[in-house]
CSV table of C-alpha atoms in Angstrom, one decimal:
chain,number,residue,atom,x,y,z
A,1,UNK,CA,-73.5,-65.6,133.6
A,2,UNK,CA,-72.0,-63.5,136.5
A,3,UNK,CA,-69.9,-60.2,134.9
A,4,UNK,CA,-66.7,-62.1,135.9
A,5,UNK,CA,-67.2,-64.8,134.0
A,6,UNK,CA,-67.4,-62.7,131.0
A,7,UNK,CA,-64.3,-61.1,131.6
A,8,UNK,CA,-62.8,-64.2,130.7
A,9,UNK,CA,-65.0,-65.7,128.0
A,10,UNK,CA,-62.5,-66.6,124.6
A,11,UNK,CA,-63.2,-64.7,121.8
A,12,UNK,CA,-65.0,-66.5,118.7
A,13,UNK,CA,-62.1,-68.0,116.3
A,14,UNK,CA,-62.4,-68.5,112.5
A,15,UNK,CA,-61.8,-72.0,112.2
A,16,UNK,CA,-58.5,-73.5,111.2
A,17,UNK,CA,-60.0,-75.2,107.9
A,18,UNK,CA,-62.3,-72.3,106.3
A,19,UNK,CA,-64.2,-72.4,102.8
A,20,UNK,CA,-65.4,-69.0,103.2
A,21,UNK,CA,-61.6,-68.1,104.1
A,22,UNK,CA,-59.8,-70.7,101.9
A,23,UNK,CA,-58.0,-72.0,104.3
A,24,UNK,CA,-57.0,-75.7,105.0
A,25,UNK,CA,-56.4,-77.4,108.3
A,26,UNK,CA,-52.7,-78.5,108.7
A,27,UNK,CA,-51.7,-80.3,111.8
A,28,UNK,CA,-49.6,-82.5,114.2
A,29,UNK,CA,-51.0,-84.4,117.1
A,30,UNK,CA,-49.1,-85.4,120.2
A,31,UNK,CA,-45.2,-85.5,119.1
A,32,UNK,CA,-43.2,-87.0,121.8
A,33,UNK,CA,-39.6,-85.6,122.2
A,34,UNK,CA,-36.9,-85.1,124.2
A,35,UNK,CA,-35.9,-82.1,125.2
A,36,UNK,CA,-33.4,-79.7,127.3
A,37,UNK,CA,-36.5,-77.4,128.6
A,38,UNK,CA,-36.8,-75.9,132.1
A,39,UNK,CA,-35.7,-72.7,134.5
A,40,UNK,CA,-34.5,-74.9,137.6
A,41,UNK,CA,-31.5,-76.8,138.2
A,42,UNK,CA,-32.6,-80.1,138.5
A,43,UNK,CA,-34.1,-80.1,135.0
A,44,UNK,CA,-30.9,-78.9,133.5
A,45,UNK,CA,-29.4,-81.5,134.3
A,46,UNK,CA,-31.0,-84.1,131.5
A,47,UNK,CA,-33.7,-83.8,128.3
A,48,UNK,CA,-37.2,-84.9,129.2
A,49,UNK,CA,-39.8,-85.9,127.4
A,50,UNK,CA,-42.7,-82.8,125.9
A,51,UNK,CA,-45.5,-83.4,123.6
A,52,UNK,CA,-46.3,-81.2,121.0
A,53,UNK,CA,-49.1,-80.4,118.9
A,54,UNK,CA,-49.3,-77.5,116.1
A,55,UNK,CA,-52.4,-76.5,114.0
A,56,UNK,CA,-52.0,-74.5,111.0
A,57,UNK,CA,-53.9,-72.5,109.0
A,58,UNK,CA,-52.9,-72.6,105.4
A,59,UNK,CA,-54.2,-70.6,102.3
A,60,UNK,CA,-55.1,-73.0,99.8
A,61,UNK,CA,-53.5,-72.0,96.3
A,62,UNK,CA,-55.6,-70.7,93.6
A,63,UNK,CA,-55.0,-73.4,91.1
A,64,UNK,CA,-55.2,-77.6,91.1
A,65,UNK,CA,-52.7,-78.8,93.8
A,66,UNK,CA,-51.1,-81.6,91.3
A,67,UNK,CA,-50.6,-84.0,93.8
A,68,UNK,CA,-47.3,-82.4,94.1
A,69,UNK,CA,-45.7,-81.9,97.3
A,70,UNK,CA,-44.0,-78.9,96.5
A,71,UNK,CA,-47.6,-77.3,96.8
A,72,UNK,CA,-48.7,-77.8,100.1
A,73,UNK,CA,-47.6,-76.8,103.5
A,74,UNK,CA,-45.5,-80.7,104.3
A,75,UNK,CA,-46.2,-81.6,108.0
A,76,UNK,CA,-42.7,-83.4,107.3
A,77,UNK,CA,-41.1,-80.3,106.8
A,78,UNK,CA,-42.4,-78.9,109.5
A,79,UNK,CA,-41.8,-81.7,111.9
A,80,UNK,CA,-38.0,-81.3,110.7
A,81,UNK,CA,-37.6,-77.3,111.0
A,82,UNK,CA,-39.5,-78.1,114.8
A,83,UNK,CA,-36.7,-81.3,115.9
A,84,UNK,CA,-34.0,-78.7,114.8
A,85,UNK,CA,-35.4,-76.1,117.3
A,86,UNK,CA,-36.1,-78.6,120.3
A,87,UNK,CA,-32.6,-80.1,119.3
A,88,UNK,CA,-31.4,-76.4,119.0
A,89,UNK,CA,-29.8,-76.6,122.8
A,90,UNK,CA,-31.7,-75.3,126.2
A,91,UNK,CA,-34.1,-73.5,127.0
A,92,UNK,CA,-35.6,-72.4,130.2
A,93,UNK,CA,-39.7,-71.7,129.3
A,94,UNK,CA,-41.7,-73.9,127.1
A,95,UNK,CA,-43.2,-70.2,126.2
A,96,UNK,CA,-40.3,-69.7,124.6
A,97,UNK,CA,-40.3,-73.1,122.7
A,98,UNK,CA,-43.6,-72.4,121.9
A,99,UNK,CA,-42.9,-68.9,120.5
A,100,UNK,CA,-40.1,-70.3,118.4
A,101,UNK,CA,-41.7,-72.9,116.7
A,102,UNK,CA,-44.6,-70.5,115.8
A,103,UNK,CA,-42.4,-68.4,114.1
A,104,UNK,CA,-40.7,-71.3,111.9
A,105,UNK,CA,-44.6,-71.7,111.1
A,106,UNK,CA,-45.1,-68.7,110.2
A,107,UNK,CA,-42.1,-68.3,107.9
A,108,UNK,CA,-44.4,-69.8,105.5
A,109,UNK,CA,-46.4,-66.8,103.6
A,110,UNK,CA,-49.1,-69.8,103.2
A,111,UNK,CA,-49.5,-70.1,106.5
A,112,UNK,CA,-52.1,-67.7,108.0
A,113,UNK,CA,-52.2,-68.8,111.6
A,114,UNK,CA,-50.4,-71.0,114.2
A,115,UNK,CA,-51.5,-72.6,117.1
A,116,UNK,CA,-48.8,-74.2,119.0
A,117,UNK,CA,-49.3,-76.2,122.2
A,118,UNK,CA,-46.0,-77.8,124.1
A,119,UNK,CA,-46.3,-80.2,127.3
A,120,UNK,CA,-43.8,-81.2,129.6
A,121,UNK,CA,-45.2,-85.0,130.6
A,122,UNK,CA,-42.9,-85.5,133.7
A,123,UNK,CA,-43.7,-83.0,135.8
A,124,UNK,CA,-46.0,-83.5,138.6
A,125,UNK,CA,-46.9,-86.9,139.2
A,126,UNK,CA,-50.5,-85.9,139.7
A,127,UNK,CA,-50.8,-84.3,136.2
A,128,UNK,CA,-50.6,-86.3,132.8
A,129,UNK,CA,-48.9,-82.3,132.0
A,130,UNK,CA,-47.9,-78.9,132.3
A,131,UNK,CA,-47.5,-76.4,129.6
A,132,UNK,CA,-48.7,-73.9,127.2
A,133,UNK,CA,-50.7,-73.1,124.4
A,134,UNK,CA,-50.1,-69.9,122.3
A,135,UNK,CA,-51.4,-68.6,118.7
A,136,UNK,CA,-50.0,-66.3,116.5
A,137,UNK,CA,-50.8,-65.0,113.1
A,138,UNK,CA,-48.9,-64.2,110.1
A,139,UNK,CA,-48.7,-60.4,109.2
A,140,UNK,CA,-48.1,-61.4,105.8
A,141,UNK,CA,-50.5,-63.9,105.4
């Protein structure tokens, strides 16, 4: 491995679903919306489309879950708080999407870490997409 190379190597990451950590895996894979996103002209003009996916690191409560909703981190309220954003109005960076729908994530004390990953599908016609994945971590959590 050339000293390069190691500049750039990722470092280790606790997984998202953790025993050890007590941590469950919460996630949403390849949401397809419509959205007012981009910096030039020509894509102010209409929505297109952007796929999202989010992971979430949750802490798992202490006691028996109850097969109550209430006691969960609910994908469906997430994938509502995350339409309101998109549907929110425009803007130019999918970083800033991105950073936005981290912190509705993270709003949640449960919720210990967020990966969120947007896509802009009709970009390039040489490239399924374009985009940008970020992470952040609850300071509470």
């Amino acid at each position: 491995m050339s000293p390069r190379s190691k500049l750039f190597t990722p470092a280790p990451q606790a997984p998202m679903a953790s025993a050890e950590a007590g941590t469950r895996h919460v996630f949403v894979r390849d949401l397809v919306l419509s959205a007012r996103i981009g910096a030039y002209e020509h894509e102010k003009a209409a929505p297109q489309r952007i796929r999202l996916n989010l992971d979430l690191a949750v802490r798992e409560a202490a006691a028996d879950l109850g097969d109550r909703l209430e006691n969960v981190v609910c994908y469906d309220s997430v994938l509502g708080r995350v339409r309101e954003i998109v549907q929110a109005g425009h803007v130019n960076l999918v970083e800033t999407l991105a950073e936005r729908i981290a912190a509705v994530c993270l709003e949640d004390s449960r919720v210990r870490r967020a990966q969120v990953r947007v896509e802009k599908l009709d970009v390039f016609q040489e490239a399924e997409s374009v985009g940008v994945t970020i992470e952040r971590l609850n300071p509470f959590g």
